[in-house]
PDB file of N, CA and C in Angstrom:
ATOM      1  N   MET A 591      35.276 -67.425 -25.103  1.00 86.00           N
ATOM      2  CA  MET A 591      36.599 -66.916 -24.820  1.00 86.00           C
ATOM      3  C   MET A 591      36.594 -65.408 -25.049  1.00 86.00           C
ATOM      4  N   ILE A 592      37.115 -64.683 -24.087  1.00 90.00           N
ATOM      5  CA  ILE A 592      37.222 -63.225 -24.178  1.00 90.00           C
ATOM      6  C   ILE A 592      38.697 -62.883 -24.322  1.00 90.00           C
ATOM      7  N   THR A 593      39.053 -62.187 -25.387  1.00 95.00           N
ATOM      8  CA  THR A 593      40.446 -61.808 -25.605  1.00 95.00           C
ATOM      9  C   THR A 593      40.538 -60.306 -25.841  1.00 95.00           C
ATOM     10  N   GLY A 594      41.723 -59.770 -25.590  1.00 97.00           N
ATOM     11  CA  GLY A 594      41.929 -58.351 -25.829  1.00 97.00           C
ATOM     12  C   GLY A 594      43.256 -57.886 -25.266  1.00 97.00           C
ATOM     13  N   ASN A 595      43.398 -56.576 -25.187  1.00 99.00           N
ATOM     14  CA  ASN A 595      44.605 -55.957 -24.651  1.00 99.00           C
ATOM     15  C   ASN A 595      44.210 -55.047 -23.506  1.00 99.00           C
ATOM     16  N   GLY A 596      45.185 -54.803 -22.622  1.00 98.00           N
ATOM     17  CA  GLY A 596      44.906 -53.933 -21.492  1.00 98.00           C
ATOM     18  C   GLY A 596      46.182 -53.486 -20.819  1.00 98.00           C
ATOM     19  N   TYR A 597      46.008 -52.841 -19.676  1.00 98.00           N
ATOM     20  CA  TYR A 597      47.123 -52.318 -18.899  1.00 98.00           C
ATOM     21  C   TYR A 597      46.987 -52.833 -17.478  1.00 98.00           C
ATOM     22  N   LEU A 598      48.009 -53.554 -17.004  1.00 98.00           N
ATOM     23  CA  LEU A 598      48.013 -54.106 -15.653  1.00 98.00           C
ATOM     24  C   LEU A 598      48.697 -53.118 -14.725  1.00 98.00           C
ATOM     25  N   ASN A 599      47.962 -52.616 -13.736  1.00 97.00           N
ATOM     26  CA  ASN A 599      48.491 -51.682 -12.746  1.00 97.00           C
ATOM     27  C   ASN A 599      49.106 -52.477 -11.603  1.00 97.00           C
ATOM     28  N   LEU A 600      50.416 -52.351 -11.417  1.00 95.00           N
ATOM     29  CA  LEU A 600      51.134 -53.099 -10.395  1.00 95.00           C
ATOM     30  C   LEU A 600      51.142 -52.335  -9.074  1.00 95.00           C
ATOM     31  N   PRO A 601      51.298 -53.043  -7.939  1.00 94.00           N
ATOM     32  CA  PRO A 601      51.251 -52.396  -6.627  1.00 94.00           C
ATOM     33  C   PRO A 601      52.337 -51.348  -6.390  1.00 94.00           C
ATOM     34  N   ASP A 602      53.453 -51.413  -7.111  1.00 93.00           N
ATOM     35  CA  ASP A 602      54.538 -50.442  -6.897  1.00 93.00           C
ATOM     36  C   ASP A 602      54.352 -49.167  -7.723  1.00 93.00           C
ATOM     37  N   GLY A 603      53.219 -49.040  -8.400  1.00 94.00           N
ATOM     38  CA  GLY A 603      52.938 -47.847  -9.188  1.00 94.00           C
ATOM     39  C   GLY A 603      53.291 -47.981 -10.658  1.00 94.00           C
ATOM     40  N   ARG A 604      54.078 -48.991 -11.004  1.00 94.00           N
ATOM     41  CA  ARG A 604      54.384 -49.231 -12.413  1.00 94.00           C
ATOM     42  C   ARG A 604      53.245 -50.022 -13.035  1.00 94.00           C
ATOM     43  N   GLY A 605      53.401 -50.339 -14.297  1.00 96.00           N
ATOM     44  CA  GLY A 605      52.391 -51.126 -14.978  1.00 96.00           C
ATOM     45  C   GLY A 605      52.976 -51.823 -16.179  1.00 96.00           C
ATOM     46  N   ALA A 606      52.150 -52.623 -16.817  1.00 97.00           N
ATOM     47  CA  ALA A 606      52.593 -53.377 -17.986  1.00 97.00           C
ATOM     48  C   ALA A 606      51.452 -53.491 -18.984  1.00 97.00           C
ATOM     49  N   ASP A 607      51.791 -53.326 -20.262  1.00 98.00           N
ATOM     50  CA  ASP A 607      50.830 -53.606 -21.326  1.00 98.00           C
ATOM     51  C   ASP A 607      50.718 -55.118 -21.452  1.00 98.00           C
ATOM     52  N   VAL A 608      49.508 -55.624 -21.478  1.00 98.00           N
ATOM     53  CA  VAL A 608      49.286 -57.067 -21.524  1.00 98.00           C
ATOM     54  C   VAL A 608      48.255 -57.412 -22.593  1.00 98.00           C
ATOM     55  N   SER A 609      48.300 -58.659 -23.021  1.00 98.00           N
ATOM     56  CA  SER A 609      47.207 -59.266 -23.777  1.00 98.00           C
ATOM     57  C   SER A 609      46.529 -60.214 -22.806  1.00 98.00           C
ATOM     58  N   TYR A 610      45.215 -60.296 -22.866  1.00 98.00           N
ATOM     59  CA  TYR A 610      44.521 -61.194 -21.942  1.00 98.00           C
ATOM     60  C   TYR A 610      43.660 -62.183 -22.704  1.00 98.00           C
ATOM     61  N   GLN A 611      43.399 -63.288 -22.018  1.00 97.00           N
ATOM     62  CA  GLN A 611      42.550 -64.346 -22.559  1.00 97.00           C
ATOM     63  C   GLN A 611      41.785 -64.931 -21.377  1.00 97.00           C
ATOM     64  N   PHE A 612      40.517 -64.615 -21.290  1.00 94.00           N
ATOM     65  CA  PHE A 612      39.686 -65.144 -20.215  1.00 94.00           C
ATOM     66  C   PHE A 612      38.830 -66.272 -20.768  1.00 94.00           C
ATOM     67  N   SER A 613      38.924 -67.427 -20.135  1.00 88.00           N
ATOM     68  CA  SER A 613      38.144 -68.574 -20.597  1.00 88.00           C
ATOM     69  C   SER A 613      36.864 -68.728 -19.795  1.00 88.00           C
ATOM     70  N   SER A 614      36.810 -68.098 -18.651  1.00 68.00           N
ATOM     71  CA  SER A 614      35.634 -68.192 -17.798  1.00 68.00           C
ATOM     72  C   SER A 614      34.947 -66.839 -17.729  1.00 68.00           C
ATOM     73  N   GLU A 615      33.634 -66.851 -17.916  1.00 68.00           N
ATOM     74  CA  GLU A 615      32.850 -65.615 -17.913  1.00 68.00           C
ATOM     75  C   GLU A 615      31.527 -65.890 -17.203  1.00 68.00           C
ATOM     76  N   TYR A 616      31.593 -66.010 -15.884  1.00 72.00           N
ATOM     77  CA  TYR A 616      30.394 -66.284 -15.107  1.00 72.00           C
ATOM     78  C   TYR A 616      30.023 -65.034 -14.321  1.00 72.00           C
ATOM     79  N   ASP A 617      28.895 -64.434 -14.631  1.00 84.00           N
ATOM     80  CA  ASP A 617      28.472 -63.166 -14.030  1.00 84.00           C
ATOM     81  C   ASP A 617      29.593 -62.146 -14.165  1.00 84.00           C
ATOM     82  N   ASP A 618      30.097 -61.644 -13.038  1.00 88.00           N
ATOM     83  CA  ASP A 618      31.162 -60.646 -13.083  1.00 88.00           C
ATOM     84  C   ASP A 618      32.535 -61.261 -12.836  1.00 88.00           C
ATOM     85  N   GLN A 619      32.625 -62.582 -12.778  1.00 92.00           N
ATOM     86  CA  GLN A 619      33.888 -63.254 -12.485  1.00 92.00           C
ATOM     87  C   GLN A 619      34.628 -63.614 -13.769  1.00 92.00           C
ATOM     88  N   ARG A 620      35.960 -63.559 -13.681  1.00 94.00           N
ATOM     89  CA  ARG A 620      36.809 -63.890 -14.828  1.00 94.00           C
ATOM     90  C   ARG A 620      37.952 -64.788 -14.371  1.00 94.00           C
ATOM     91  N   ALA A 621      38.389 -65.680 -15.237  1.00 94.00           N
ATOM     92  CA  ALA A 621      39.567 -66.513 -15.001  1.00 94.00           C
ATOM     93  C   ALA A 621      40.261 -66.711 -16.336  1.00 94.00           C
ATOM     94  N   GLY A 622      41.587 -66.631 -16.328  1.00 96.00           N
ATOM     95  CA  GLY A 622      42.318 -66.797 -17.577  1.00 96.00           C
ATOM     96  C   GLY A 622      43.768 -66.408 -17.443  1.00 96.00           C
ATOM     97  N   TYR A 623      44.321 -65.835 -18.517  1.00 98.00           N
ATOM     98  CA  TYR A 623      45.752 -65.550 -18.588  1.00 98.00           C
ATOM     99  C   TYR A 623      46.015 -64.113 -19.011  1.00 98.00           C
ATOM    100  N   LEU A 624      47.085 -63.549 -18.444  1.00 98.00           N
ATOM    101  CA  LEU A 624      47.627 -62.266 -18.879  1.00 98.00           C
ATOM    102  C   LEU A 624      48.986 -62.561 -19.487  1.00 98.00           C
ATOM    103  N   PHE A 625      49.192 -62.166 -20.738  1.00 98.00           N
ATOM    104  CA  PHE A 625      50.433 -62.463 -21.449  1.00 98.00           C
ATOM    105  C   PHE A 625      51.321 -61.227 -21.525  1.00 98.00           C
ATOM    106  N   PHE A 626      52.522 -61.328 -20.939  1.00 97.00           N
ATOM    107  CA  PHE A 626      53.554 -60.290 -21.011  1.00 97.00           C
ATOM    108  C   PHE A 626      54.831 -60.864 -20.415  1.00 97.00           C
ATOM    109  N   GLU A 627      55.922 -60.137 -20.519  1.00 95.00           N
ATOM    110  CA  GLU A 627      57.223 -60.609 -20.029  1.00 95.00           C
ATOM    111  C   GLU A 627      57.296 -60.398 -18.517  1.00 95.00           C
ATOM    112  N   THR A 628      56.870 -61.383 -17.742  1.00 96.00           N
ATOM    113  CA  THR A 628      56.798 -61.232 -16.290  1.00 96.00           C
ATOM    114  C   THR A 628      58.167 -61.201 -15.630  1.00 96.00           C
ATOM    115  N   GLU A 629      59.192 -61.744 -16.287  1.00 93.00           N
ATOM    116  CA  GLU A 629      60.522 -61.785 -15.663  1.00 93.00           C
ATOM    117  C   GLU A 629      61.122 -60.394 -15.488  1.00 93.00           C
ATOM    118  N   GLU A 630      60.541 -59.379 -16.113  1.00 92.00           N
ATOM    119  CA  GLU A 630      61.021 -58.005 -15.947  1.00 92.00           C
ATOM    120  C   GLU A 630      60.604 -57.412 -14.603  1.00 92.00           C
ATOM    121  N   PHE A 631      59.767 -58.123 -13.846  1.00 94.00           N
ATOM    122  CA  PHE A 631      59.226 -57.611 -12.591  1.00 94.00           C
ATOM    123  C   PHE A 631      59.552 -58.555 -11.439  1.00 94.00           C
ATOM    124  N   ASP A 632      59.657 -57.993 -10.232  1.00 92.00           N
ATOM    125  CA  ASP A 632      59.897 -58.773  -9.021  1.00 92.00           C
ATOM    126  C   ASP A 632      58.678 -59.647  -8.722  1.00 92.00           C
ATOM    127  N   ASP A 633      58.917 -60.906  -8.391  1.00 91.00           N
ATOM    128  CA  ASP A 633      57.819 -61.832  -8.101  1.00 91.00           C
ATOM    129  C   ASP A 633      56.923 -61.346  -6.964  1.00 91.00           C
ATOM    130  N   GLY A 634      57.486 -60.600  -6.021  1.00 92.00           N
ATOM    131  CA  GLY A 634      56.705 -60.116  -4.888  1.00 92.00           C
ATOM    132  C   GLY A 634      55.550 -59.218  -5.287  1.00 92.00           C
ATOM    133  N   LEU A 635      55.654 -58.580  -6.439  1.00 92.00           N
ATOM    134  CA  LEU A 635      54.568 -57.714  -6.913  1.00 92.00           C
ATOM    135  C   LEU A 635      53.306 -58.495  -7.239  1.00 92.00           C
ATOM    136  N   PHE A 636      53.468 -59.755  -7.582  1.00 94.00           N
ATOM    137  CA  PHE A 636      52.333 -60.552  -8.025  1.00 94.00           C
ATOM    138  C   PHE A 636      51.578 -61.206  -6.870  1.00 94.00           C
ATOM    139  N   GLY A 637      51.976 -60.918  -5.632  1.00 92.00           N
ATOM    140  CA  GLY A 637      51.307 -61.482  -4.462  1.00 92.00           C
ATOM    141  C   GLY A 637      50.185 -60.605  -3.934  1.00 92.00           C
ATOM    142  N   HIS A 638      49.837 -59.563  -4.679  1.00 94.00           N
ATOM    143  CA  HIS A 638      48.811 -58.618  -4.251  1.00 94.00           C
ATOM    144  C   HIS A 638      47.719 -58.523  -5.312  1.00 94.00           C
ATOM    145  N   ARG A 639      46.568 -58.045  -4.892  1.00 95.00           N
ATOM    146  CA  ARG A 639      45.486 -57.794  -5.846  1.00 95.00           C
ATOM    147  C   ARG A 639      45.930 -56.683  -6.798  1.00 95.00           C
ATOM    148  N   MET A 640      45.629 -56.841  -8.078  1.00 97.00           N
ATOM    149  CA  MET A 640      46.016 -55.859  -9.087  1.00 97.00           C
ATOM    150  C   MET A 640      44.805 -55.486  -9.931  1.00 97.00           C
ATOM    151  N   ARG A 641      44.917 -54.358 -10.595  1.00 97.00           N
ATOM    152  CA  ARG A 641      43.824 -53.847 -11.424  1.00 97.00           C
ATOM    153  C   ARG A 641      44.223 -53.926 -12.889  1.00 97.00           C
ATOM    154  N   LEU A 642      43.368 -54.558 -13.686  1.00 98.00           N
ATOM    155  CA  LEU A 642      43.552 -54.652 -15.127  1.00 98.00           C
ATOM    156  C   LEU A 642      42.554 -53.726 -15.803  1.00 98.00           C
ATOM    157  N   ASP A 643      43.066 -52.709 -16.498  1.00 97.00           N
ATOM    158  CA  ASP A 643      42.221 -51.804 -17.277  1.00 97.00           C
ATOM    159  C   ASP A 643      42.219 -52.298 -18.720  1.00 97.00           C
ATOM    160  N   CYS A 644      41.084 -52.815 -19.169  1.00 96.00           N
ATOM    161  CA  CYS A 644      40.969 -53.393 -20.508  1.00 96.00           C
ATOM    162  C   CYS A 644      40.672 -52.306 -21.536  1.00 96.00           C
ATOM    163  N   ASP A 645      41.138 -52.524 -22.764  1.00 95.00           N
ATOM    164  CA  ASP A 645      40.919 -51.562 -23.844  1.00 95.00           C
ATOM    165  C   ASP A 645      39.443 -51.350 -24.166  1.00 95.00           C
ATOM    166  N   ASP A 646      38.594 -52.312 -23.820  1.00 92.00           N
ATOM    167  CA  ASP A 646      37.158 -52.153 -24.095  1.00 92.00           C
ATOM    168  C   ASP A 646      36.440 -51.338 -23.018  1.00 92.00           C
ATOM    169  N   GLY A 647      37.208 -50.822 -22.045  1.00 92.00           N
ATOM    170  CA  GLY A 647      36.633 -49.971 -21.010  1.00 92.00           C
ATOM    171  C   GLY A 647      36.287 -50.669 -19.714  1.00 92.00           C
ATOM    172  N   THR A 648      36.383 -51.986 -19.672  1.00 92.00           N
ATOM    173  CA  THR A 648      36.093 -52.697 -18.435  1.00 92.00           C
ATOM    174  C   THR A 648      37.332 -52.732 -17.545  1.00 92.00           C
ATOM    175  N   THR A 649      37.086 -52.884 -16.254  1.00 96.00           N
ATOM    176  CA  THR A 649      38.162 -53.004 -15.274  1.00 96.00           C
ATOM    177  C   THR A 649      37.949 -54.301 -14.514  1.00 96.00           C
ATOM    178  N   VAL A 650      39.030 -55.067 -14.344  1.00 96.00           N
ATOM    179  CA  VAL A 650      38.965 -56.347 -13.651  1.00 96.00           C
ATOM    180  C   VAL A 650      40.002 -56.337 -12.535  1.00 96.00           C
ATOM    181  N   LEU A 651      39.575 -56.632 -11.304  1.00 96.00           N
ATOM    182  CA  LEU A 651      40.509 -56.819 -10.202  1.00 96.00           C
ATOM    183  C   LEU A 651      40.941 -58.275 -10.240  1.00 96.00           C
ATOM    184  N   VAL A 652      42.258 -58.520 -10.278  1.00 98.00           N
ATOM    185  CA  VAL A 652      42.761 -59.885 -10.439  1.00 98.00           C
ATOM    186  C   VAL A 652      43.743 -60.247  -9.330  1.00 98.00           C
ATOM    187  N   VAL A 653      43.820 -61.543  -9.046  1.00 97.00           N
ATOM    188  CA  VAL A 653      44.857 -62.119  -8.199  1.00 97.00           C
ATOM    189  C   VAL A 653      45.523 -63.228  -9.000  1.00 97.00           C
ATOM    190  N   VAL A 654      46.803 -63.435  -8.743  1.00 97.00           N
ATOM    191  CA  VAL A 654      47.583 -64.421  -9.491  1.00 97.00           C
ATOM    192  C   VAL A 654      47.420 -65.801  -8.869  1.00 97.00           C
ATOM    193  N   VAL A 655      47.139 -66.768  -9.703  1.00 97.00           N
ATOM    194  CA  VAL A 655      47.015 -68.159  -9.295  1.00 97.00           C
ATOM    195  C   VAL A 655      48.312 -68.904  -9.588  1.00 97.00           C
ATOM    196  N   SER A 656      48.958 -68.563 -10.708  1.00 96.00           N
ATOM    197  CA  SER A 656      50.184 -69.221 -11.154  1.00 96.00           C
ATOM    198  C   SER A 656      50.911 -68.274 -12.097  1.00 96.00           C
ATOM    199  N   ARG A 657      52.237 -68.496 -12.256  1.00 95.00           N
ATOM    200  CA  ARG A 657      52.993 -67.619 -13.147  1.00 95.00           C
ATOM    201  C   ARG A 657      54.063 -68.394 -13.898  1.00 95.00           C
ATOM    202  N   SER A 658      54.494 -67.812 -15.005  1.00 95.00           N
ATOM    203  CA  SER A 658      55.668 -68.275 -15.741  1.00 95.00           C
ATOM    204  C   SER A 658      56.403 -67.019 -16.188  1.00 95.00           C
ATOM    205  N   ASP A 659      57.449 -67.167 -16.990  1.00 93.00           N
ATOM    206  CA  ASP A 659      58.198 -66.002 -17.461  1.00 93.00           C
ATOM    207  C   ASP A 659      57.429 -65.182 -18.486  1.00 93.00           C
ATOM    208  N   ARG A 660      56.362 -65.734 -19.044  1.00 95.00           N
ATOM    209  CA  ARG A 660      55.643 -65.037 -20.110  1.00 95.00           C
ATOM    210  C   ARG A 660      54.150 -64.838 -19.859  1.00 95.00           C
ATOM    211  N   HIS A 661      53.646 -65.351 -18.742  1.00 97.00           N
ATOM    212  CA  HIS A 661      52.221 -65.144 -18.474  1.00 97.00           C
ATOM    213  C   HIS A 661      51.910 -65.279 -16.982  1.00 97.00           C
ATOM    214  N   LEU A 662      50.757 -64.756 -16.609  1.00 98.00           N
ATOM    215  CA  LEU A 662      50.185 -64.962 -15.281  1.00 98.00           C
ATOM    216  C   LEU A 662      48.832 -65.629 -15.463  1.00 98.00           C
ATOM    217  N   ALA A 663      48.566 -66.666 -14.689  1.00 98.00           N
ATOM    218  CA  ALA A 663      47.222 -67.232 -14.628  1.00 98.00           C
ATOM    219  C   ALA A 663      46.503 -66.474 -13.514  1.00 98.00           C
ATOM    220  N   VAL A 664      45.325 -65.936 -13.804  1.00 98.00           N
ATOM    221  CA  VAL A 664      44.640 -65.072 -12.848  1.00 98.00           C
ATOM    222  C   VAL A 664      43.175 -65.459 -12.679  1.00 98.00           C
ATOM    223  N   ALA A 665      42.626 -65.029 -11.563  1.00 96.00           N
ATOM    224  CA  ALA A 665      41.190 -65.086 -11.315  1.00 96.00           C
ATOM    225  C   ALA A 665      40.800 -63.714 -10.792  1.00 96.00           C
ATOM    226  N   GLY A 666      39.594 -63.277 -11.114  1.00 95.00           N
ATOM    227  CA  GLY A 666      39.196 -61.957 -10.651  1.00 95.00           C
ATOM    228  C   GLY A 666      37.744 -61.660 -10.928  1.00 95.00           C
ATOM    229  N   ARG A 667      37.394 -60.397 -10.691  1.00 95.00           N
ATOM    230  CA  ARG A 667      36.020 -59.971 -10.946  1.00 95.00           C
ATOM    231  C   ARG A 667      36.012 -58.589 -11.569  1.00 95.00           C
ATOM    232  N   MET A 668      35.055 -58.378 -12.435  1.00 94.00           N
ATOM    233  CA  MET A 668      34.864 -57.062 -13.041  1.00 94.00           C
ATOM    234  C   MET A 668      34.302 -56.130 -11.982  1.00 94.00           C
ATOM    235  N   ILE A 669      34.676 -54.857 -12.068  1.00 92.00           N
ATOM    236  CA  ILE A 669      34.098 -53.888 -11.145  1.00 92.00           C
ATOM    237  C   ILE A 669      33.314 -52.858 -11.952  1.00 92.00           C
ATOM    238  N   PRO A 670      32.243 -52.331 -11.375  1.00 79.00           N
ATOM    239  CA  PRO A 670      31.436 -51.334 -12.080  1.00 79.00           C
ATOM    240  C   PRO A 670      32.258 -50.094 -12.420  1.00 79.00           C
ATOM    241  N   ALA A 671      31.883 -49.403 -13.474  1.00 70.00           N
ATOM    242  CA  ALA A 671      32.626 -48.237 -13.949  1.00 70.00           C
ATOM    243  C   ALA A 671      32.770 -47.178 -12.872  1.00 70.00           C
ATOM    244  N   GLU A 672      31.700 -46.929 -12.089  1.00 66.00           N
ATOM    245  CA  GLU A 672      31.812 -45.891 -11.066  1.00 66.00           C
ATOM    246  C   GLU A 672      32.783 -46.288  -9.959  1.00 66.00           C
ATOM    247  N   GLU A 673      32.847 -47.573  -9.643  1.00 68.00           N
ATOM    248  CA  GLU A 673      33.806 -48.058  -8.643  1.00 68.00           C
ATOM    249  C   GLU A 673      35.226 -47.980  -9.197  1.00 68.00           C
ATOM    250  N   ALA A 674      35.399 -48.252 -10.483  1.00 62.00           N
ATOM    251  CA  ALA A 674      36.721 -48.188 -11.118  1.00 62.00           C
ATOM    252  C   ALA A 674      37.240 -46.759 -11.131  1.00 62.00           C
ATOM    253  N   LEU A 675      36.376 -45.790 -11.356  1.00 64.00           N
ATOM    254  CA  LEU A 675      36.793 -44.388 -11.368  1.00 64.00           C
ATOM    255  C   LEU A 675      37.226 -43.925  -9.987  1.00 64.00           C
ATOM    256  N   ALA A 676      36.603 -44.463  -8.946  1.00 63.00           N
ATOM    257  CA  ALA A 676      36.939 -44.071  -7.578  1.00 63.00           C
ATOM    258  C   ALA A 676      38.232 -44.714  -7.101  1.00 63.00           C
ATOM    259  N   ALA A 677      38.624 -45.824  -7.715  1.00 60.00           N
ATOM    260  CA  ALA A 677      39.821 -46.558  -7.264  1.00 60.00           C
ATOM    261  C   ALA A 677      41.094 -45.887  -7.714  1.00 60.00           C
TER     262      ALA A 677
END
């Protein structure tokens, strides 16, 4: 289990501080949960690919699989540091 904190960059330019919990760690792929108050944001924002900047320096591109008022279930992949800097 991989846990930590990060910043979720939303498609409208805003973002949210999140706690994450990834239960799957296969190669560069991740699956798990982002914990934050999702009801503060329009549901339409979660229909796009988003970038999670983790406090440990990794970046994960995620898509939402499921949501509730307090978390998003996501799947995604880590991107190399040089690709993250260019994005």
